[in-house]
PDB file of C-alpha atoms and ligand atoms in Angstrom:
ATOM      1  CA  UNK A 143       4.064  -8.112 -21.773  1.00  0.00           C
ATOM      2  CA  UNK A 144       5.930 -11.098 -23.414  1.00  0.00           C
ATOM      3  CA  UNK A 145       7.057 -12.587 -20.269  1.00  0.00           C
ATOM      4  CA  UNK A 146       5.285 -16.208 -18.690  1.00  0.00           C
ATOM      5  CA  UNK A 147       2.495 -15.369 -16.636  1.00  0.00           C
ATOM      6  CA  UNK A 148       3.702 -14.989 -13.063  1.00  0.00           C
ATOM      7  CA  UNK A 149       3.747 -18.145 -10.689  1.00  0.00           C
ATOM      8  CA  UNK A 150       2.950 -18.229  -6.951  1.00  0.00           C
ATOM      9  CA  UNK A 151      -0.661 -17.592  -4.655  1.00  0.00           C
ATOM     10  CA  UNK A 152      -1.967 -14.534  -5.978  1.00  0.00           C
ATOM     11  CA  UNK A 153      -0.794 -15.309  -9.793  1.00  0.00           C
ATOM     12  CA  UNK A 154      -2.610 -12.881 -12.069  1.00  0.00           C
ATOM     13  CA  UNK A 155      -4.514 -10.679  -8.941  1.00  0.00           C
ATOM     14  CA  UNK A 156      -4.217  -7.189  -8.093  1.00  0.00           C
ATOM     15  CA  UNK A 157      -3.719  -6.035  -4.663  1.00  0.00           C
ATOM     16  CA  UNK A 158      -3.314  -2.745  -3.270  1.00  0.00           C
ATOM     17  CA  UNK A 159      -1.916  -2.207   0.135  1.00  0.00           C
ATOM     18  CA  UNK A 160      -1.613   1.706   1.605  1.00  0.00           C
ATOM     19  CA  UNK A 161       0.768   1.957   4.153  1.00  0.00           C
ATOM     20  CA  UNK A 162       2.558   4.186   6.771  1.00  0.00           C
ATOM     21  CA  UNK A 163       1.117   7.235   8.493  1.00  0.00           C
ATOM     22  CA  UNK A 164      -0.617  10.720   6.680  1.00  0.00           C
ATOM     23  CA  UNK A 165       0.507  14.088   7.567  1.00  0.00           C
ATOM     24  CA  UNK A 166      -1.903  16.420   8.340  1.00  0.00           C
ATOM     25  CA  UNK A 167       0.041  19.755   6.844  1.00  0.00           C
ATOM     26  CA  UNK A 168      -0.793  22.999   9.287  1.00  0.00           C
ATOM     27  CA  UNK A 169       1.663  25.668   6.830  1.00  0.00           C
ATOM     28  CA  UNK A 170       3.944  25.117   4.702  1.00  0.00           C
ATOM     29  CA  UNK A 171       6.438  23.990   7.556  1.00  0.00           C
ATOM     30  CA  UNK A 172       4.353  21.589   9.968  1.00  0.00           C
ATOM     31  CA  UNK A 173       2.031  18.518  10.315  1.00  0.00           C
ATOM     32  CA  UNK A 174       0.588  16.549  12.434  1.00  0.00           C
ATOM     33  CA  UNK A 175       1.516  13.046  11.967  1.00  0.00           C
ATOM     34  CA  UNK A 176       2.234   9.610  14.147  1.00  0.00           C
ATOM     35  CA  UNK A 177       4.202   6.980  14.541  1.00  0.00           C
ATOM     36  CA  UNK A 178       3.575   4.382  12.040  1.00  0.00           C
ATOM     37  CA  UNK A 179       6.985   3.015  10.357  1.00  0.00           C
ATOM     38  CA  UNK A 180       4.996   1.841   7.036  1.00  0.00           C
ATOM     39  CA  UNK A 181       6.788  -1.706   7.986  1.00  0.00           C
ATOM     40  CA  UNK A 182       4.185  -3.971   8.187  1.00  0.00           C
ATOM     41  CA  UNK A 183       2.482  -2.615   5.175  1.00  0.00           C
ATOM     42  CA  UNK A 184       5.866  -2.573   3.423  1.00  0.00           C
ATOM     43  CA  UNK A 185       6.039  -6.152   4.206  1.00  0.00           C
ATOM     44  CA  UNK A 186       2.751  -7.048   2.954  1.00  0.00           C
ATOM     45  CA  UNK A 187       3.582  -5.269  -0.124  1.00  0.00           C
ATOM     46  CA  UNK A 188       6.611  -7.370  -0.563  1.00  0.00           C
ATOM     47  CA  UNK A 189       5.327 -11.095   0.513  1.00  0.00           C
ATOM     48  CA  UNK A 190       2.032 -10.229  -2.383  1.00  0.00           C
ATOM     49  CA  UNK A 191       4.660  -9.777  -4.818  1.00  0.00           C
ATOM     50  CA  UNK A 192       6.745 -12.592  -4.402  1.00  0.00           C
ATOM     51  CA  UNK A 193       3.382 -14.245  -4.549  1.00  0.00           C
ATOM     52  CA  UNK A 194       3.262 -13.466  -8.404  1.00  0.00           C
ATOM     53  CA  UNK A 195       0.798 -10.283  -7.416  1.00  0.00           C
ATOM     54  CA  UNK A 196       0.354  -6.968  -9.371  1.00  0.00           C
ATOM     55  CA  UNK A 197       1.307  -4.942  -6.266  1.00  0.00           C
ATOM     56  CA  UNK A 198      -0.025  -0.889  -6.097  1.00  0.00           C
ATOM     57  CA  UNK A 199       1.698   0.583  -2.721  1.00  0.00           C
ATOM     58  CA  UNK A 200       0.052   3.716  -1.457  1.00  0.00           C
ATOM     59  CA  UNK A 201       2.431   5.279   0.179  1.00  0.00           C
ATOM     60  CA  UNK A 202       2.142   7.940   3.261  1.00  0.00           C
ATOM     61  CA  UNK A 203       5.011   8.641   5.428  1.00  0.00           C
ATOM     62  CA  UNK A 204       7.498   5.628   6.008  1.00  0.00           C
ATOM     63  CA  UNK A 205      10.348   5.144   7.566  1.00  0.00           C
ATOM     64  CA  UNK A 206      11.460   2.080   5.690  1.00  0.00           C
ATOM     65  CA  UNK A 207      11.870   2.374   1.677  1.00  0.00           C
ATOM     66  CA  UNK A 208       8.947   0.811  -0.699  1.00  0.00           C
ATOM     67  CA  UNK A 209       9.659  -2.554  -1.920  1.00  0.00           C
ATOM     68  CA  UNK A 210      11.004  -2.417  -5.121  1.00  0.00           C
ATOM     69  CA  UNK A 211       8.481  -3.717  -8.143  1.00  0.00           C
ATOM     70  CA  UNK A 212       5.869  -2.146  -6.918  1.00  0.00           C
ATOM     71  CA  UNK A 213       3.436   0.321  -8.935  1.00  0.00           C
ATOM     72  CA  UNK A 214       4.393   3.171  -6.319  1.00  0.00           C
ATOM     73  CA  UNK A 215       1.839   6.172  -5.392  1.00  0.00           C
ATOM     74  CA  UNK A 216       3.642   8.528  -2.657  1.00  0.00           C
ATOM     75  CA  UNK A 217       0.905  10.657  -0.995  1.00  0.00           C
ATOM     76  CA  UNK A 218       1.289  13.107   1.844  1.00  0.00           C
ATOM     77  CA  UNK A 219      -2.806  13.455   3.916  1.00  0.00           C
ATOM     78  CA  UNK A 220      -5.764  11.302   4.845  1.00  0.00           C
ATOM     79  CA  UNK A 221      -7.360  13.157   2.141  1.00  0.00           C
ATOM     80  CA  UNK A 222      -4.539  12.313  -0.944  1.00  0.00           C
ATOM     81  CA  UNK A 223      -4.490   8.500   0.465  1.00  0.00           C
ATOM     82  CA  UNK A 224      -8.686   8.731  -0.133  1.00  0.00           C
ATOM     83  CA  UNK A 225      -8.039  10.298  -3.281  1.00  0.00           C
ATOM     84  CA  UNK A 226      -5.510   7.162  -4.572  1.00  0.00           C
ATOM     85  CA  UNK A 227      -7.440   4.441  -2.848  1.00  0.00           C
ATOM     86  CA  UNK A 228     -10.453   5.437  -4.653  1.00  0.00           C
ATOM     87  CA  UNK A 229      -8.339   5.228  -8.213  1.00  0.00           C
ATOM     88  CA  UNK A 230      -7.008   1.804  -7.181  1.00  0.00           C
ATOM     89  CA  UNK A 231     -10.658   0.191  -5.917  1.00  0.00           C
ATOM     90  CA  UNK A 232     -11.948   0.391  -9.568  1.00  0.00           C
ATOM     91  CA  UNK A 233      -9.468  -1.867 -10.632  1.00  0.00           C
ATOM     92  CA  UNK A 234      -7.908  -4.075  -7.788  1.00  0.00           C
ATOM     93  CA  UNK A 235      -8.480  -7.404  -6.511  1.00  0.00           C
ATOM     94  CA  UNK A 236      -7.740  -6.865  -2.778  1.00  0.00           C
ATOM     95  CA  UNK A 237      -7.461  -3.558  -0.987  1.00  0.00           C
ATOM     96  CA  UNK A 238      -4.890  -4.033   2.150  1.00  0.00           C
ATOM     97  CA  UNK A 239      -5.085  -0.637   4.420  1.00  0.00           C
ATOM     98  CA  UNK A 240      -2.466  -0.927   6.427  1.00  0.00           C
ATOM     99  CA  UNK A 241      -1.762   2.697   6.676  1.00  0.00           C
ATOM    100  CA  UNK A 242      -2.023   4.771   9.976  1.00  0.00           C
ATOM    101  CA  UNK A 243      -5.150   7.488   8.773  1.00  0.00           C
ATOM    102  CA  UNK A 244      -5.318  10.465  10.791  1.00  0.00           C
ATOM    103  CA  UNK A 245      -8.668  10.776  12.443  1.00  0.00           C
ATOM    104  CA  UNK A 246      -8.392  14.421  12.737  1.00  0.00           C
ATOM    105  CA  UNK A 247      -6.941  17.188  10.719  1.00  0.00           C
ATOM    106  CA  UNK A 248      -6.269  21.069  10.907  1.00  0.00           C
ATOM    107  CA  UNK A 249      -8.854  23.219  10.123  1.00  0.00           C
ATOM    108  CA  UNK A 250      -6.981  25.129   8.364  1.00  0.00           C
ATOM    109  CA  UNK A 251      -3.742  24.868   6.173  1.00  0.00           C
ATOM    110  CA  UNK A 252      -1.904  28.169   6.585  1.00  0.00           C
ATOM    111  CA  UNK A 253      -0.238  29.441   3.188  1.00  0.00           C
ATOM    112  CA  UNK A 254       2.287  31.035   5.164  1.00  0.00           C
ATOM    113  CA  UNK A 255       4.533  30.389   8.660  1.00  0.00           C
ATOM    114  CA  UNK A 256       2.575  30.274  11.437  1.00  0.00           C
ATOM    115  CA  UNK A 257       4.157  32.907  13.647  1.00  0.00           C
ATOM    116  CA  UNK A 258       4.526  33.703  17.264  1.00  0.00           C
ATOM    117  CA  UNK A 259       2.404  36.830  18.126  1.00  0.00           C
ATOM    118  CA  UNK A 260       3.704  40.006  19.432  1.00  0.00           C
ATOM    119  CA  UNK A 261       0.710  40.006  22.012  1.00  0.00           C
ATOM    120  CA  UNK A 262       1.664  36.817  23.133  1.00  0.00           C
ATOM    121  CA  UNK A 263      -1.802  35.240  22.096  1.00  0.00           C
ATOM    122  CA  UNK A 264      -0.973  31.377  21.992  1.00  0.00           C
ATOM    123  CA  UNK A 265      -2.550  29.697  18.636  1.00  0.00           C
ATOM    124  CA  UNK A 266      -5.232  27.693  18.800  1.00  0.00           C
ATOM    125  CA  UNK A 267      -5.425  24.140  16.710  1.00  0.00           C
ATOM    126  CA  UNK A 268      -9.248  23.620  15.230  1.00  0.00           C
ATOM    127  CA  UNK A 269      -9.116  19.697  14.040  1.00  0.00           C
ATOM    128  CA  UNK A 270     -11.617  18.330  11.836  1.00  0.00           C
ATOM    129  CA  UNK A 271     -12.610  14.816  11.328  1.00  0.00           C
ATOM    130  CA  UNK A 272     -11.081  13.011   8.548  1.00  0.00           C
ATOM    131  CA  UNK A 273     -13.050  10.391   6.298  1.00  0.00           C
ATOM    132  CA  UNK A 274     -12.838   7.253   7.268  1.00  0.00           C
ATOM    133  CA  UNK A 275     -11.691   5.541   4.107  1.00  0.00           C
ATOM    134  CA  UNK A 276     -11.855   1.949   4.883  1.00  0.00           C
ATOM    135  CA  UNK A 277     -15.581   2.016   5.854  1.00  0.00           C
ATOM    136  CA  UNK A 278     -16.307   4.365   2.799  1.00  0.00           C
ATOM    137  CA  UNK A 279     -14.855   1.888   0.690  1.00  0.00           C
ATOM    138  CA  UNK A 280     -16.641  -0.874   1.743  1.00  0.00           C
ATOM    139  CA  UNK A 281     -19.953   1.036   1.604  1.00  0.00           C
ATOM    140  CA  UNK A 282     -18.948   1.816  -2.413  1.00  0.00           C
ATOM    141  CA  UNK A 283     -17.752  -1.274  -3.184  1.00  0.00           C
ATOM    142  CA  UNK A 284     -20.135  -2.081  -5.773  1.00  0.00           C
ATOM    143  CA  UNK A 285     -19.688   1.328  -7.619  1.00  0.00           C
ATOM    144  CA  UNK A 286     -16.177   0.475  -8.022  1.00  0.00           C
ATOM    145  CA  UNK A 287     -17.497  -2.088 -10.578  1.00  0.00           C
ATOM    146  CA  UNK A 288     -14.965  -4.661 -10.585  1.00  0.00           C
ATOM    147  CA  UNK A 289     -13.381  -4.561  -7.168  1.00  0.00           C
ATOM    148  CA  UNK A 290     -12.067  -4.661  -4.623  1.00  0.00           C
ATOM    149  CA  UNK A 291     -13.677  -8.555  -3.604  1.00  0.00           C
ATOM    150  CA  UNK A 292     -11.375  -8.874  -0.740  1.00  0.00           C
ATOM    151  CA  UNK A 293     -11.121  -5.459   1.976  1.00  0.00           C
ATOM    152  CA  UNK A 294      -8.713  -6.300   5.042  1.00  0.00           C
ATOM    153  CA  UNK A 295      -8.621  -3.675   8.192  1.00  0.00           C
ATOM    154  CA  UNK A 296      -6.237  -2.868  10.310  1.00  0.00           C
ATOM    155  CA  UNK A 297      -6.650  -2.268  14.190  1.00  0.00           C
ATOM    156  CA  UNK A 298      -4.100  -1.636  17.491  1.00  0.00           C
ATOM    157  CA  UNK A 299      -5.947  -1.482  20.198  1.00  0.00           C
ATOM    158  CA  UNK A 300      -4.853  -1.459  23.789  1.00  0.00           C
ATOM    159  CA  UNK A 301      -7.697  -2.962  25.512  1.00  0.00           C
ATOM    160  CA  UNK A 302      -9.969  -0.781  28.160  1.00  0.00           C
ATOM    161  CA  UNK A 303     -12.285  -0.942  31.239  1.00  0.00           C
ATOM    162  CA  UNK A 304     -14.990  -1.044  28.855  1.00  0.00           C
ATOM    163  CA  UNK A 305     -13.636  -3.719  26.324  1.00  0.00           C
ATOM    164  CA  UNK A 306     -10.427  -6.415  25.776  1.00  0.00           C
ATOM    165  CA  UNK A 307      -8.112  -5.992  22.642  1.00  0.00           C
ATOM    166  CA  UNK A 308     -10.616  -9.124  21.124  1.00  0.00           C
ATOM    167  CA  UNK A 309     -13.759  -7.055  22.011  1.00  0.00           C
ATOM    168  CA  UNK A 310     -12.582  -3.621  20.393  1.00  0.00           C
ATOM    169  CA  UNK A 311     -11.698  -5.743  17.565  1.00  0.00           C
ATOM    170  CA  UNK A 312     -14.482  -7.795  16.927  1.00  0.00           C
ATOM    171  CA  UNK A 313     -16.521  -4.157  16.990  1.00  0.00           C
ATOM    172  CA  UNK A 314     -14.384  -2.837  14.943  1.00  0.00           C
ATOM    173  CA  UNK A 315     -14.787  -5.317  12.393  1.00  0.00           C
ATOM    174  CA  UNK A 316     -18.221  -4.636  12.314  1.00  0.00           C
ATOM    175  CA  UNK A 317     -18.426  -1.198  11.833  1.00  0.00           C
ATOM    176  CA  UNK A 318     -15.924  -1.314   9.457  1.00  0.00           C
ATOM    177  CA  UNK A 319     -17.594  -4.113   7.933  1.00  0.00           C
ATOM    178  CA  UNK A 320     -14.311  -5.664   5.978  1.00  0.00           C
ATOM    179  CA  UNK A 321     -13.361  -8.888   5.580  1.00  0.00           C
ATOM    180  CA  UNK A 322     -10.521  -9.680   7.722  1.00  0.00           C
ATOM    181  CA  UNK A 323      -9.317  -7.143   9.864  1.00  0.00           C
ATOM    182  CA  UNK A 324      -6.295  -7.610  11.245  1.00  0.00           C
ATOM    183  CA  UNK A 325      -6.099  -6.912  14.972  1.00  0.00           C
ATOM    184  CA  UNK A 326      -2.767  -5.795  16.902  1.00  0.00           C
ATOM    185  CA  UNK A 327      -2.273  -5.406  21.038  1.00  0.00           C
ATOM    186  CA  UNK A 328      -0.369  -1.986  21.604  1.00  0.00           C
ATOM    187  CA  UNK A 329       0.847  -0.792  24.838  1.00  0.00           C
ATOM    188  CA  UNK A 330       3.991   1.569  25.338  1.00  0.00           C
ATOM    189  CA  UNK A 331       6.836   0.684  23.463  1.00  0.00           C
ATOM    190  CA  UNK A 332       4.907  -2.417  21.886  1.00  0.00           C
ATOM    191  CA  UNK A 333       4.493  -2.250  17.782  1.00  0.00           C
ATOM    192  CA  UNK A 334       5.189   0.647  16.953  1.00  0.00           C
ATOM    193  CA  UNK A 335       8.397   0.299  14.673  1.00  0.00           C
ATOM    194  CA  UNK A 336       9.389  -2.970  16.088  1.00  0.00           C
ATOM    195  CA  UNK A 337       9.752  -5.912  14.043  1.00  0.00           C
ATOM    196  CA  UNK A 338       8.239  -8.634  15.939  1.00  0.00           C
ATOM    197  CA  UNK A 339       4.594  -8.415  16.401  1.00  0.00           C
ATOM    198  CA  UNK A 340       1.457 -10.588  17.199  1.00  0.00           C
ATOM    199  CA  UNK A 341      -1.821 -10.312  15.405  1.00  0.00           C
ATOM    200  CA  UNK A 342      -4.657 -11.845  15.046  1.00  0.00           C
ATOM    201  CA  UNK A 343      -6.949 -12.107  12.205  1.00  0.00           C
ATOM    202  CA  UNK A 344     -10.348 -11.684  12.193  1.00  0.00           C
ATOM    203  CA  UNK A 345     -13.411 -12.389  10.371  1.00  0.00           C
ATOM    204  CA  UNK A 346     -17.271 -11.615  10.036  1.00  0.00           C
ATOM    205  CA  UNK A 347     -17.568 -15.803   9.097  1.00  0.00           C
ATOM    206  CA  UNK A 348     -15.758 -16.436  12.757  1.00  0.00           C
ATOM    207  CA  UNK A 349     -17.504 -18.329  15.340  1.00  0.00           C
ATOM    208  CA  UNK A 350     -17.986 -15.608  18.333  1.00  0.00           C
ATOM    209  CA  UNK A 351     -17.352 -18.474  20.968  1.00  0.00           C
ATOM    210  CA  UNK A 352     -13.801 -19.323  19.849  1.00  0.00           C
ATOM    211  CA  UNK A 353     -10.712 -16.977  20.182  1.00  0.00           C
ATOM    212  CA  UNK A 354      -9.335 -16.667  16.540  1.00  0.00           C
ATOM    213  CA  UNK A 355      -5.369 -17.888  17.027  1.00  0.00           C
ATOM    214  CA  UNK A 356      -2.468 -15.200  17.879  1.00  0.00           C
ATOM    215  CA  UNK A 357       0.265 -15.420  15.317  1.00  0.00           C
ATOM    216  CA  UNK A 358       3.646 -14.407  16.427  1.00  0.00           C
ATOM    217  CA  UNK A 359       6.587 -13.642  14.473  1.00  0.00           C
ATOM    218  CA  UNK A 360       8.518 -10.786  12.415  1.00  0.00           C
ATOM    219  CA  UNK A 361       6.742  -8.278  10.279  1.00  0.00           C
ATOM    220  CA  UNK A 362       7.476 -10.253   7.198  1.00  0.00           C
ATOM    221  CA  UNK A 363       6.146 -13.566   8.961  1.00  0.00           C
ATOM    222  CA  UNK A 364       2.704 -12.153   9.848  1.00  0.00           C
ATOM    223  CA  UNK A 365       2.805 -10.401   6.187  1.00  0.00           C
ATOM    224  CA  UNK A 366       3.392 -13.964   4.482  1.00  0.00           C
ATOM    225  CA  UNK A 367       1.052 -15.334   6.514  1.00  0.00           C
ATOM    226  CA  UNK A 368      -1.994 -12.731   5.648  1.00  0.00           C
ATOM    227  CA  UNK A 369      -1.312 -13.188   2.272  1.00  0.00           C
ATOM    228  CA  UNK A 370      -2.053 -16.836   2.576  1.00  0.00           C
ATOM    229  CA  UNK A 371      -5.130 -16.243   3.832  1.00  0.00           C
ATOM    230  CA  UNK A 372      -5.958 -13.587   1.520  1.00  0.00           C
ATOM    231  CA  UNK A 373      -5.539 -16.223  -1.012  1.00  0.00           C
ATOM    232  CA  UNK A 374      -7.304 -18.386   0.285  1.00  0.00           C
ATOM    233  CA  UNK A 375     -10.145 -16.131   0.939  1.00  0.00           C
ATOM    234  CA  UNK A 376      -9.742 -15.625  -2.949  1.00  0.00           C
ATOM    235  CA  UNK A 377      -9.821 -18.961  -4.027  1.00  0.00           C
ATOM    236  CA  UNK A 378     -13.452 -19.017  -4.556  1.00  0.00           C
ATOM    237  CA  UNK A 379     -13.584 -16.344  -6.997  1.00  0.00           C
ATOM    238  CA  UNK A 380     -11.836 -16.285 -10.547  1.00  0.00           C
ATOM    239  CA  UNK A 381      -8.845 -14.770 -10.953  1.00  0.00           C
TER     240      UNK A 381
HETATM  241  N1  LIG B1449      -8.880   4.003   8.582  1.00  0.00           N
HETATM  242  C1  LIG B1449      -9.326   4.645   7.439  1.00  0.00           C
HETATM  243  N2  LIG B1449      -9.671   5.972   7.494  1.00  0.00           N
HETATM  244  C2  LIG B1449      -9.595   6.654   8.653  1.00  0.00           C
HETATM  245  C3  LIG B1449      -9.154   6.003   9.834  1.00  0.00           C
HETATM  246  C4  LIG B1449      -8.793   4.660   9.757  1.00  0.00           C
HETATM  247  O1  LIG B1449      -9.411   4.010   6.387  1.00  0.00           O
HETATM  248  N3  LIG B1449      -9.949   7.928   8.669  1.00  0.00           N
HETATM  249  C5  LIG B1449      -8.548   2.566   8.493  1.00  0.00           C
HETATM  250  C6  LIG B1449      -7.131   2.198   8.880  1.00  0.00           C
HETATM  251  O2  LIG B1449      -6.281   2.201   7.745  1.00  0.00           O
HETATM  252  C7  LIG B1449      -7.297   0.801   9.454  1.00  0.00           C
HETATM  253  C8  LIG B1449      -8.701   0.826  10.045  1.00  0.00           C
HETATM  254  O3  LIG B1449      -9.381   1.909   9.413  1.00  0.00           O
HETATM  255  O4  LIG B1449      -7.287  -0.187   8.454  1.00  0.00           O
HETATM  256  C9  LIG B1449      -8.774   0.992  11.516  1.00  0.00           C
HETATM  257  O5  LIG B1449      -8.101   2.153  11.903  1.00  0.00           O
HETATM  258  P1  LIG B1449      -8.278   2.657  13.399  1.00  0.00           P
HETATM  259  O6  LIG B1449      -7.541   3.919  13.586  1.00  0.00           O
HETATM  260  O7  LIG B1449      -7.969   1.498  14.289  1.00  0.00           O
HETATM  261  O8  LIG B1449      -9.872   2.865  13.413  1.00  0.00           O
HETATM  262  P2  LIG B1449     -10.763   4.114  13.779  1.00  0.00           P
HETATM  263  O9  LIG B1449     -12.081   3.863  13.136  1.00  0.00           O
HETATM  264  O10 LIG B1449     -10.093   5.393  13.438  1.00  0.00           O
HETATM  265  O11 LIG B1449     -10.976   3.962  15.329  1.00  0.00           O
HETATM  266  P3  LIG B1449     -10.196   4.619  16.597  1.00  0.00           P
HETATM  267  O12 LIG B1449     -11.162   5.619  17.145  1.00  0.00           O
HETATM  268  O13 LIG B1449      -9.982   3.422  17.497  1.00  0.00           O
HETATM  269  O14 LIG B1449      -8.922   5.229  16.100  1.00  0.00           O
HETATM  270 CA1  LIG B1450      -8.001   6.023  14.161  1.00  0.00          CA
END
């Protein structure tokens, strides 16, 4: 209030990004989690601001702090990050979910320490499946009344016998059915908390005969760069 209106790409839009990996709590002690850092997310976060946006960071797990000047909301499971993502879709611009959902979570959420038996009976772990948040939101977009226009995925995919890193993608893409998604080769050792990475982006407008480009560069590079195109996949709607 009282200040000039902000300067840069995204001047005047509202962007969410969630970031870093839910815990999945088993008793009061334990979780299952993974191995997202929240960097890339982090660094999305950061390159929207200094583009003038209104940044909301959903937060799971990271290892890396939240960039400061955010509107921060710190949540713990798959089912907490639904819970904020849905709050933020009625009133965002963009919707960036970056953050490493668990697919699967216990069954059950013991009040108490989960102890060893005296029989010797080893526990067993029921999982059940977690909502899948990104397609939901896409599916609901239009009760969310204003927003979010712009929905960008996030994949790492390691490539099969049955399908290349572009293939998994591409079907990805579709059954998520966002705008970009944001595709990342894993392997051992590759992305997970390093700081150079190669993506490419994807789209549902891309022409299937031509290999979208592979950017390569630090976390904050490839975060600079998708907010470019966010804006420019903006630029034909008002601010
Ligand atoms: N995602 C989500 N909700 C879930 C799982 C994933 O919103 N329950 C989002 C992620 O934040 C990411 C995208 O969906 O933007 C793709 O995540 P990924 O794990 O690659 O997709 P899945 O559909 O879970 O497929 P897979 O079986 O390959 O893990
Ligand atoms: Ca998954």
């Amino acid at each position: 209030a009282g200040s000039a209106p902000a300067a840069g790409l995204l001047a005047g839009r509202r962007v969410t990004v969630t970031a870093g990996g839910t815990r999945e709590p088993l008793d009061p002690v334990r979780f299952l989690g993974n191995r997202s850092s929240g960097k890339q997310g982090a660094a999305i976060a950061a390159a929207a601001l200094a583009e003038g946006a209104q940044v909301r960071f959903i937060a799971a797990h990271l290892e890396v702090p939240p960039p400061q000047g955010v509107d921060l909301v710190q949540v713990e499971t798959a089912l907490e990050l639904r819970d904020a993502v849905h709050e933020a879709a009625k009133s965002t611009d963009v919707l960036v979910m970056s953050a490493a959902v668990a697919d699967f979570r216990p069954g059950e959420n013991a009040d108490t320490k989960i102890k060893k038996r005296d029989d010797g009976a080893d526990p067993v772990i029921t999982l059940v499946r977690n909502p899948d948040i990104l397609a939901e939101t896409v599916q609901n977009r239009s009760a969310f009344g204003s927003g979010p226009s712009l929905i960008v995925g996030f994949a790492a995919e390691t490539g099969d016998d049955s399908g290349s890193v572009l293939e998994y993608g591409r079907r990805k893409l579709e059954r998520k059915g966002c705008d970009l998604l944001v595709l990342n080769q894993v392997g051992r050792a590759l992305v997970f908390g390093q700081d150079s990475t190669e993506v490419r982006i994807l789209s549902p407008k891309d022409d299937p005969a031509a290999e979208p480009p592979a950017l390569t560069g630090s976390k904050a590079e490839i975060a600079r760069h998708l907010v470019q195109r966010i804006a420019a996949e903006l630029a034909g709607s008002p601010a």
